[in-house]
Amino acid sequence: MGKIKKYWSCIYCFLILVLYGCDALSTQMNSSSPSVYLQQEAVSLSAPIIKAESIFFDNQLEVSINMNIPGVKIYYTVNGENPSENSTLYKSPIILEKSNLIKTIAFHPGYITSEVAQKEFKKLGASKSIAKVEMTRVPHRNYPGIGELGLINRLKGTTNFKTDQWMGFDGGDLEVVIEFVEEIELSEVTGSFLSDPASWIFLPKCISVFHGSNKNKLVKLGTVSIDRTKESDTRVFRYGSLNFDENRGKYLKVIIENHDEIPYWHPGKGTNPWLFIDEILFE
Amino acid sequence: MQRRKFIGNSISALAGFSLFPCLGKAHRMDALKDVVIGHNSHQYKIDLNWGTLDSNIYPVNDCHEMVQDSKGRILLLTNHVKNNIIVYDKSGKLLEVWGTEFPGAHGLTLNVENEEDVLYIADNSRHEVIKTTIEGKTLKVISFPKSPSHYQRAEQFIPTETAITPNGDIYIADGYGEQYISHFNAAGKLINIFGGKGKGDQYFENAHGICYDDRDKNNPCLLVTARERNELKRFSLDGKLLEIISLPGAYICRPVIHGDHVYLATIWSRRKKENSGFISILDKNNKLISAPGGNVPIYNDGVLSPMYQALEIFKHPHDVCIDDEENLYVAQWNSGRSYPIKLVRV
């Protein structure tokens, strides 16, 4: 009888081992209260971090991807496709020679694969010399940025609107006139804005571009509308780009038209949307 | 297959999942691996069951800070006025709760005075620091420093943390207010004010945490976090800046000394991305040696490479308590009203 009991208790132990795993069992025996440790297969890797000196560059740019935990493998694409284990394995910094969207993901044999991280890098033409930047309004006193020249210094703000690169406007439109040292040819103008509805910051409605040699008789080259801030946006940059046939001129005017009201889904609906801009770019 | 993710506020659901991970996929026994976080000498497993209570009876909002008392009990400070203090034993069993008068309960410092444990609660809604017995009886209330050149109104004073020296002096960090460190003697007289807002090294942006550092018995000093600058600043007891310990990327909340090490809950990394926290552990030379939940710390020519969250385990760690068995308890701010997480040293 005793032998049979022993036999069954052995089977019972074995079953527990199978069900709980050795680690969990030893924990239960050693600890004063039953504890269960978090398992790797329930934990995600954080997304890799894409780093470069600037989002904009003239000739080439070195981009590194960081995610340092033992056993991790980082894969990336530069063509906009979602990365997978079939994409390029990241080993050393990437050298970009043209505008690219980098997407990257981290894999590990134990942990859940990370979310995709992405960052867009823009190659600009050779530096254009700028004589003067004028704005029709001054930014809100709490968010002055570093003044007009901050719009063309090619330093992007982080997604934290409190940093120096961002200028904030409490509703309303904005008009910016850039005077070049001499006449130049332009084919693209881009505005860079922040979308951070949790901080009551929204994207503008559209931007219109004027260019020409006579400051008072600029030619309208077009208007591009910008997708409205989404409820799901959490601190993201958005660009509004207008492409046009090469045009020659000394003055560039950009009118940024704001929405009249914060959209219906936001607690601030019906009030002025904040506009945050950090750069105006041109090629 | 969509695998279930660990998130702080669904610990109990996950515990069930972890108990029977291989039912239906017994061939994957090898996949059953405990998470071990941290580096070098300081590595930990994560206890899923510790401290979770019935939130209808013992609710928490932000779990701000934790300390271990002389009896070995673990005290949690939350800004939920139904039970501002929740007392556990080390196994996570609830022992008692008290406190209904601390709506802005934020900083919790334990000091032993005349062989009795006393608590200093920094309340940033009341604009006061309240000294209590370990049972919750109020002993003293300290309001804003009476120094008109620094403070004109009580509301300017938004204390986040206190540090007490062996002779009873009290330092209060005004981390959400004017950024001053106010130094009172044991009798409550204001002796000195230093820090404040400004661009220079001796100033603060979010002087969030402070502690008395007597690891060098001959030269005790203060450690103060400048959270927005990712810096830990060392000050003399009379308020002179001695050293800046830079922890790039790490938004550190308060320094906690245990043995030769400094432990710092790190509420964000990744430029303040939500839920990007981890824990930072410095050695006796104030070098980062372990970052549970974070990347591998690397120094190049004495400079720490930027730190960031590597595993999605913590959301917003706000304080870390180290018990007498070297285990950690992590209290989190704005993390789905979840209870603390225990890390068991391995």
XYZ file of C-alpha atoms in Angstrom:
629
model
C 0.000 0.000 0.000
C 2.826 2.361 1.022
C 4.625 1.636 -2.246
C 1.563 2.498 -4.270
C 1.177 5.809 -2.419
C 4.795 6.658 -3.162
C 4.252 5.721 -6.798
C 1.263 8.033 -7.073
C 2.989 10.880 -5.307
C 5.831 10.546 -7.810
C 3.418 10.819 -10.694
C 1.792 13.760 -8.970
C 5.162 15.495 -8.577
C 5.956 14.843 -12.194
C 2.638 16.321 -13.274
C 3.277 19.441 -11.214
C 6.686 19.741 -12.784
C 5.177 19.530 -16.235
C 2.434 21.980 -15.461
C 4.317 24.614 -13.522
C 7.832 24.258 -14.782
C 10.839 23.728 -12.542
C 11.389 27.395 -11.748
C 7.868 28.021 -10.594
C 7.896 24.928 -8.405
C 11.164 25.719 -6.691
C 9.849 29.206 -6.048
C 6.747 27.875 -4.399
C 8.781 25.650 -2.122
C 11.372 28.217 -1.134
C 9.231 31.265 -0.553
C 7.048 31.895 2.463
C 4.115 32.736 0.198
C 3.411 31.291 -3.211
C 4.878 33.566 -5.821
C 4.907 33.275 -9.549
C 7.561 34.987 -11.552
C 6.887 36.901 -14.707
C 7.760 34.847 -17.785
C 9.691 36.108 -20.774
C 6.958 35.166 -23.210
C 4.622 37.681 -21.535
C 6.995 40.629 -21.916
C 7.613 42.812 -24.961
C 10.857 44.319 -26.041
C 10.730 48.102 -26.210
C 11.099 49.537 -29.693
C 14.613 50.300 -30.954
C 15.709 53.948 -30.854
C 16.656 55.594 -34.140
C 19.256 58.301 -33.666
C 20.939 60.858 -35.876
C 22.294 64.351 -35.398
C 19.397 65.866 -37.255
C 16.385 64.841 -39.261
C 17.599 67.047 -42.128
C 20.876 66.774 -43.951
C 22.718 68.217 -46.925
C 24.936 65.420 -48.281
C 24.859 62.331 -46.137
C 23.769 61.352 -42.675
C 24.822 58.674 -40.220
C 21.893 56.994 -38.486
C 22.304 54.568 -35.607
C 19.744 52.211 -34.117
C 20.014 51.418 -30.435
C 18.493 48.588 -28.468
C 21.030 47.021 -26.191
C 19.902 43.955 -24.317
C 21.671 40.591 -24.553
C 20.369 38.335 -27.307
C 18.435 41.028 -29.189
C 18.508 41.319 -32.988
C 17.530 44.518 -34.761
C 16.214 44.520 -38.327
C 15.419 47.554 -40.466
C 14.212 48.786 -43.826
C 14.831 52.083 -45.597
C 12.133 51.755 -48.252
C 9.072 52.185 -46.081
C 8.270 48.460 -45.866
C 7.503 47.017 -42.460
C 10.618 45.277 -41.131
C 10.715 41.578 -40.258
C 13.345 38.925 -39.607
C 13.834 38.841 -43.386
C 14.889 42.491 -43.471
C 18.437 43.768 -43.123
C 20.092 42.878 -39.806
C 21.442 46.000 -38.127
C 25.146 45.744 -37.366
C 26.588 49.240 -37.614
C 25.346 52.770 -38.319
C 23.540 53.334 -41.609
C 24.735 56.030 -43.997
C 21.872 57.789 -45.776
C 22.514 59.595 -49.041
C 18.942 60.466 -49.877
C 15.666 61.104 -48.079
C 14.540 57.856 -46.439
C 11.992 56.505 -44.053
C 13.732 54.121 -41.668
C 11.642 51.464 -39.971
C 13.085 49.089 -37.428
C 12.061 46.287 -35.099
C 13.723 44.231 -32.346
C 13.557 40.434 -32.057
C 14.604 38.177 -29.201
C 14.219 34.407 -28.824
C 12.513 34.786 -25.430
C 10.585 38.039 -25.482
C 7.695 39.355 -27.562
C 8.868 41.251 -30.634
C 8.946 45.034 -30.263
C 6.687 47.480 -32.004
C 8.023 49.082 -35.169
C 9.894 52.346 -34.654
C 10.256 54.708 -37.565
C 11.794 58.034 -38.418
C 11.871 60.023 -41.605
C 15.061 61.759 -42.729
C 15.043 64.492 -45.323
C 17.845 65.440 -47.627
C 17.780 69.115 -48.512
C 19.509 70.915 -51.317
C 22.688 72.799 -50.571
C 22.148 75.504 -47.955
C 20.351 78.505 -49.295
C 21.460 81.772 -47.921
C 18.681 83.631 -46.285
C 18.691 87.367 -45.695
C 15.667 87.781 -43.485
C 12.679 85.979 -41.988
C 9.535 87.885 -41.051
C 6.395 86.710 -39.303
C 3.069 88.515 -39.161
C 2.577 87.567 -35.519
C 4.724 86.912 -32.532
C 4.386 83.566 -30.843
C 2.682 83.218 -27.471
C 4.949 84.569 -24.749
C 5.254 81.139 -23.130
C 6.380 79.447 -26.356
C 8.597 81.941 -28.177
C 11.029 79.341 -29.515
C 14.248 81.077 -30.495
C 12.572 83.593 -32.787
C 12.030 83.739 -36.543
C 15.409 82.275 -37.414
C 14.448 79.097 -35.576
C 12.126 78.391 -38.510
C 14.987 77.970 -40.935
C 17.807 76.632 -38.717
C 17.048 73.031 -39.665
C 17.005 71.979 -36.065
C 13.921 69.979 -35.381
C 12.197 70.188 -32.063
C 11.764 66.988 -30.138
C 8.164 65.940 -29.694
C 8.249 67.889 -26.440
C 6.604 71.210 -27.283
C 8.389 72.942 -24.418
C 11.752 72.767 -26.149
C 13.305 75.810 -27.803
C 12.782 74.797 -31.396
C 9.004 75.084 -31.188
C 7.039 78.283 -31.554
C 3.492 78.127 -30.258
C 0.493 80.207 -31.344
C -2.784 80.287 -29.477
C -5.075 79.803 -32.487
C -5.229 81.833 -35.680
C -3.237 81.804 -38.932
C 0.433 82.555 -39.467
C 2.213 84.196 -42.355
C 5.969 83.874 -42.843
C 8.050 85.728 -45.446
C 11.581 84.541 -46.181
C 13.900 86.818 -48.112
C 16.860 85.195 -49.826
C 20.168 86.944 -50.471
C 19.676 86.420 -54.180
C 17.093 84.846 -56.462
C 16.861 81.075 -56.121
C 14.907 78.269 -57.739
C 12.514 76.352 -55.556
C 10.459 73.241 -56.238
C 9.275 72.159 -52.803
C 8.261 73.863 -49.591
C 7.505 71.985 -46.387
C 6.138 73.090 -43.043
C 6.848 70.976 -39.979
C 4.215 70.904 -37.249
C 3.421 69.153 -33.999
C 0.334 67.095 -33.308
C -0.169 66.580 -29.581
C -3.882 66.700 -28.769
C -3.249 65.774 -25.122
C -1.496 69.165 -24.859
C -4.197 70.875 -26.989
C -1.809 71.204 -29.942
C -3.285 70.568 -33.385
C -2.180 70.509 -36.988
C -3.137 73.442 -39.212
C -5.661 73.165 -42.035
C -3.380 73.924 -44.988
C -0.349 75.815 -46.177
C -0.185 78.086 -49.212
C 3.060 79.013 -50.931
C 3.872 82.240 -52.803
C 7.172 82.975 -54.507
C 8.572 85.712 -56.715
C 10.965 88.598 -57.203
C 8.655 91.452 -56.241
C 7.765 91.229 -52.602
C 4.389 92.849 -53.227
C 3.474 90.756 -56.265
C 4.282 87.184 -55.368
C 2.891 84.364 -57.439
C 0.752 81.766 -55.694
C 2.242 78.342 -56.409
C -0.409 76.294 -54.668
C -2.035 75.146 -51.472
C -1.659 71.814 -49.776
C -4.065 70.637 -47.118
C -2.866 68.780 -44.069
C -4.685 65.819 -42.526
C -6.368 66.862 -39.349
C -4.970 65.788 -35.986
C -6.333 62.392 -35.042
C -7.608 61.418 -31.643
C -4.962 58.692 -31.568
C -2.029 61.075 -32.203
C 0.424 61.151 -29.337
C 3.133 63.748 -29.832
C 4.009 63.264 -33.481
C 5.610 65.471 -36.121
C 3.670 66.027 -39.289
C 4.826 67.663 -42.465
C 2.866 69.570 -45.037
C 4.735 69.596 -48.364
C 3.885 71.407 -51.569
C 5.687 70.394 -54.752
C 5.639 72.628 -57.795
C 7.488 73.275 -61.046
C 10.768 75.031 -60.455
C 10.143 78.656 -59.759
C 12.605 81.508 -59.485
C 12.394 84.316 -56.960
C 13.884 86.194 -54.080
C 10.921 86.125 -51.712
C 9.026 83.139 -50.362
C 5.767 83.605 -48.507
C 4.088 80.764 -46.632
C 0.596 81.185 -45.219
C -0.336 78.637 -42.615
C -4.076 78.496 -42.198
C -5.298 77.148 -38.890
C -8.567 75.417 -38.115
C -11.092 77.663 -36.372
C -11.905 75.223 -33.613
C -10.641 72.176 -31.790
C -12.456 69.102 -33.182
C -15.555 67.625 -31.571
C -13.847 64.591 -30.004
C -11.546 66.686 -27.827
C -12.412 68.122 -24.386
C -11.461 71.545 -25.755
C -13.897 71.319 -28.687
C -14.987 74.643 -30.053
C -12.024 76.595 -28.658
C -8.835 77.822 -30.366
C -6.440 75.090 -31.451
C -2.787 75.730 -30.561
C -0.426 75.726 -33.533
C 3.192 74.643 -33.039
C 5.727 75.007 -35.846
C 9.459 74.354 -35.753
C 10.682 74.530 -39.361
C 9.953 75.721 -42.870
C 12.017 73.787 -45.395
C 12.551 74.251 -49.071
C 14.328 72.451 -51.877
C -0.621 33.880 -32.388
C -1.290 36.967 -30.353
C 0.617 36.456 -27.143
C -0.624 38.180 -24.051
C 1.446 41.067 -22.884
C 2.413 41.947 -19.373
C 0.880 45.169 -18.250
C 1.030 46.428 -14.713
C -2.670 46.629 -14.026
C -3.582 43.127 -15.075
C -1.233 41.223 -12.857
C -3.851 38.870 -11.503
C -5.081 37.912 -14.949
C -1.555 37.282 -16.022
C -0.716 35.209 -12.971
C -3.370 32.752 -14.030
C -1.914 32.679 -17.474
C 1.574 32.053 -16.179
C 0.538 29.188 -13.971
C -0.476 27.057 -16.912
C 1.584 28.336 -19.777
C 2.272 24.960 -21.304
C -1.185 23.438 -21.295
C -1.849 22.661 -24.901
C 1.732 23.328 -25.920
C 3.724 21.039 -23.679
C 6.360 20.692 -26.360
C 7.433 24.232 -25.576
C 8.722 23.568 -22.063
C 11.969 25.234 -23.045
C 10.118 28.476 -23.634
C 9.207 28.750 -19.960
C 11.759 31.227 -18.771
C 11.569 33.626 -15.876
C 12.348 37.187 -16.783
C 15.571 38.314 -15.119
C 16.139 42.075 -15.238
C 19.096 44.174 -14.237
C 22.794 43.804 -14.797
C 26.002 42.756 -13.066
C 25.581 42.238 -9.323
C 21.988 43.503 -9.211
C 19.587 41.202 -11.058
C 16.007 40.399 -10.209
C 13.004 38.226 -10.985
C 9.548 39.780 -10.987
C 7.000 38.513 -8.468
C 3.564 38.737 -10.019
C 1.478 38.208 -6.945
C 2.980 40.616 -4.478
C 0.764 43.171 -2.833
C -2.276 43.102 -5.094
C -5.389 43.983 -3.071
C -9.098 44.306 -3.705
C -9.259 47.759 -5.247
C -12.853 48.227 -4.088
C -11.734 48.019 -0.468
C -8.119 49.271 -0.570
C -7.877 51.514 -3.630
C -4.731 53.309 -4.829
C -4.302 56.173 -7.263
C -0.644 56.923 -7.817
C 1.638 54.711 -5.755
C 4.187 57.365 -4.949
C 6.692 56.078 -2.439
C 7.587 53.126 -0.215
C 9.778 52.531 2.829
C 10.569 49.604 5.112
C 10.148 50.279 8.826
C 12.169 48.977 11.753
C 9.834 46.001 12.166
C 10.525 44.983 8.583
C 7.096 46.037 7.340
C 6.694 47.645 3.909
C 4.788 50.957 3.833
C 3.245 52.323 0.649
C 2.173 55.965 0.267
C -0.624 56.657 -2.226
C -2.608 59.804 -2.914
C -5.894 57.942 -2.458
C -7.489 59.451 0.659
C -9.341 56.267 1.553
C -6.029 54.791 2.697
C -2.992 56.998 2.178
C -0.730 54.463 3.869
C -0.957 50.751 3.129
C 1.213 48.516 5.288
C 2.311 45.105 3.980
C 4.593 42.404 5.247
C 7.433 41.351 2.972
C 5.367 38.539 1.503
C 2.778 41.041 0.329
C 0.178 40.343 2.975
C -1.854 43.377 4.023
C -1.253 44.319 7.660
C -3.051 47.630 8.097
C -4.062 50.865 6.387
C -4.376 54.417 7.665
C -4.411 58.002 6.464
C -7.284 59.974 4.944
C -5.881 63.497 5.112
C -3.140 63.491 2.503
C -4.724 64.283 -0.878
C -1.328 65.161 -2.352
C 0.635 62.409 -0.608
C 3.897 62.324 -2.539
C 7.073 61.958 -0.478
C 7.584 59.378 2.267
C 10.704 59.401 4.416
C 11.210 57.247 7.486
C 13.468 58.350 10.313
C 14.224 56.765 13.661
C 13.986 59.349 16.446
C 14.400 58.351 20.099
C 14.223 54.720 18.963
C 10.792 55.277 17.417
C 9.992 55.198 13.710
C 8.520 58.477 12.466
C 7.359 59.401 8.986
C 7.662 62.608 6.988
C 4.952 62.915 4.346
C 5.428 65.600 1.697
C 1.937 66.577 0.522
C 1.924 68.658 -2.621
C -1.787 69.494 -2.450
C -1.645 70.689 1.131
C 1.661 72.503 0.467
C 2.981 70.986 3.671
C 5.215 68.328 5.109
C 3.510 66.343 7.851
C 5.475 64.427 10.459
C 3.565 61.464 11.900
C 4.100 58.479 14.140
C 4.325 55.115 12.436
C 0.673 54.622 13.418
C -0.378 57.836 11.662
C -0.728 60.328 14.505
C 0.320 63.811 13.387
C 3.288 65.136 15.338
C 4.162 68.282 13.416
C 3.179 70.194 10.278
C 5.758 72.174 8.330
C 4.399 74.760 5.908
C 6.179 77.029 3.433
C 9.515 78.538 4.497
C 9.102 81.980 6.042
C 11.574 83.709 3.770
C 9.798 86.492 1.873
C 12.545 86.746 -0.731
C 11.868 83.115 -1.695
C 8.215 82.497 -0.830
C 5.314 84.908 -0.556
C 2.413 82.453 -0.496
C 1.839 78.912 0.757
C 0.763 77.777 -2.728
C 4.238 78.422 -4.140
C 5.569 75.628 -1.975
C 4.860 72.213 -3.554
C 7.073 69.835 -1.614
C 7.951 66.472 -3.105
C 10.472 64.980 -0.686
C 12.288 65.320 2.626
C 15.662 64.205 3.961
C 16.470 64.018 7.658
C 19.997 64.109 9.084
C 21.045 62.279 12.277
C 20.877 65.524 14.288
C 17.265 66.028 13.222
C 17.779 68.693 10.558
C 15.155 68.554 7.820
C 15.749 69.308 4.153
C 12.657 69.747 2.001
C 12.780 69.624 -1.797
C 10.199 71.877 -3.472
C 10.230 69.803 -6.634
C 6.936 70.983 -8.111
C 7.182 74.538 -6.833
C 10.008 77.044 -6.676
C 12.760 74.389 -6.855
C 14.400 75.442 -3.599
C 15.856 73.094 -1.037
C 14.866 74.439 2.387
C 16.983 73.481 5.379
C 15.357 73.551 8.833
C 16.922 72.580 12.134
C 15.272 70.065 14.435
C 13.437 72.878 16.241
C 11.867 73.938 12.949
C 13.920 77.090 12.400
C 14.797 77.872 8.789
C 18.593 77.792 8.471
C 19.277 77.955 4.738
C 17.651 77.910 1.308
C 19.526 76.860 -1.806
C 18.856 75.624 -5.330
C 15.908 77.272 -7.061
C 15.167 77.862 -10.734
C 17.885 78.855 -13.158
C 20.155 77.725 -15.959
C 23.342 77.135 -13.971
C 24.554 73.835 -12.506
C 23.466 74.655 -8.961
C 19.833 75.117 -10.005
C 17.047 72.633 -10.583
C 14.358 71.662 -13.004
C 12.163 69.424 -10.924
C 14.144 68.970 -7.703
C 12.033 65.894 -7.219
C 13.879 63.820 -4.643
C 16.449 64.281 -1.912
C 18.283 61.987 0.495
C 20.975 62.116 3.147
C 24.036 60.263 1.898
C 26.403 59.058 4.612
C 28.088 56.290 2.668
C 31.301 58.203 3.301
C 30.947 58.473 7.077
C 33.454 61.314 7.280
C 31.831 63.416 4.587
C 28.057 63.094 4.677
C 26.258 65.004 1.940
C 22.930 65.355 0.159
C 21.856 63.769 -3.098
C 19.175 65.704 -4.981
C 17.597 64.753 -8.291
C 17.127 67.314 -11.066
C 14.678 65.114 -12.917
C 14.125 67.150 -16.087
C 17.894 67.393 -16.541
C 18.507 63.674 -15.954
C 20.959 64.574 -13.228
C 21.700 63.627 -9.667
C 23.402 66.485 -7.824
C 25.576 66.099 -4.769
C 25.443 69.011 -2.306
C 27.214 69.671 0.972
C 24.974 69.893 4.005
C 25.332 73.681 3.859
C 24.051 73.803 0.285
C 27.211 73.960 -1.862
C 27.169 72.018 -5.108
C 29.866 69.306 -4.989
C 29.262 67.131 -8.041
C 26.834 66.389 -10.843
C 26.169 62.764 -11.688
C 24.736 62.676 -15.178
C 22.344 59.873 -16.146
C 21.449 60.811 -19.722
C 17.998 59.721 -20.783
C 16.913 58.753 -17.249
C 14.209 60.840 -15.554
C 15.129 59.871 -12.003
C 12.637 60.438 -9.174
C 14.353 60.115 -5.808
C 17.629 58.684 -4.645
C 17.432 55.908 -2.062
C 20.605 54.803 -0.295
C 20.905 51.159 0.692
C 24.301 49.830 1.678
C 26.856 51.250 -0.721
C 24.354 51.740 -3.531
C 21.910 54.394 -4.721
C 18.602 53.205 -6.172
C 16.473 55.472 -8.320
C 13.067 54.820 -9.794
C 13.265 56.196 -13.321
C 9.847 57.377 -14.378
C 10.542 57.956 -18.075
C 13.186 57.531 -20.692
C 12.937 57.993 -24.469
C 12.307 61.736 -24.122
C 9.443 61.230 -21.717
C 7.563 58.730 -23.819
C 4.666 57.279 -21.850
C 5.298 54.010 -19.983
C 9.038 54.118 -20.652
C 10.343 53.748 -17.093
C 12.899 51.454 -15.491
C 15.092 51.320 -12.357
C 18.612 52.739 -12.026
C 21.187 51.419 -9.535
C 24.478 53.233 -8.857
C 27.494 51.781 -7.066
C 29.520 53.472 -4.339
C 31.313 55.575 -6.959
C 27.939 56.705 -8.316
C 28.394 54.745 -11.548
C 25.317 53.111 -13.039
C 25.884 49.355 -12.696
C 22.418 47.952 -13.207
C 19.231 49.133 -14.909
C 16.394 46.664 -14.310
C 14.042 47.055 -17.276
C 16.578 49.249 -19.071
C 19.388 48.751 -21.558
C 22.892 47.604 -20.659
C 24.727 50.556 -19.038
C 27.850 51.437 -21.004
C 30.469 54.029 -20.106
C 32.764 55.462 -22.752
C 35.639 57.491 -21.316
C 33.711 57.843 -18.087
C 30.564 59.121 -19.811
C 27.389 57.064 -19.607
C 25.703 56.319 -22.947
C 22.045 57.375 -23.004
C 19.765 55.085 -21.057
C 16.383 53.864 -22.224
C 13.748 51.288 -21.431
C 14.512 47.926 -23.057
C 11.673 45.742 -21.756
C 8.061 46.787 -21.330
C 7.758 45.805 -17.693
C 7.351 49.084 -15.852
C 5.161 51.994 -16.811
C 6.096 54.943 -14.602
C 8.209 53.840 -11.637
C 8.118 56.572 -9.011
C 10.009 55.052 -6.101
C 11.933 51.968 -5.147
C 12.241 50.477 -1.667
C 14.980 47.990 -0.796
C 14.220 45.517 1.992
C 16.622 43.802 4.387
C 16.853 40.843 2.007
C 17.947 43.044 -0.921
C 14.621 42.695 -2.738
C 13.049 45.737 -4.369
C 9.525 47.102 -4.291
C 8.580 49.439 -7.113
C 5.776 51.983 -6.647
C 4.415 53.498 -9.849
C 2.765 56.796 -10.716
C -0.089 56.881 -13.240
C 0.069 53.194 -14.011
C -3.534 52.040 -14.109
C -3.919 52.217 -10.318
C -1.757 49.135 -10.029
C -0.184 47.976 -6.786
C 3.578 47.842 -6.297
C 5.743 45.269 -8.029
C 8.245 43.204 -6.061
C 11.591 42.344 -7.588
C 13.324 39.362 -5.999
C 17.108 39.521 -6.101
C 18.740 36.549 -7.826
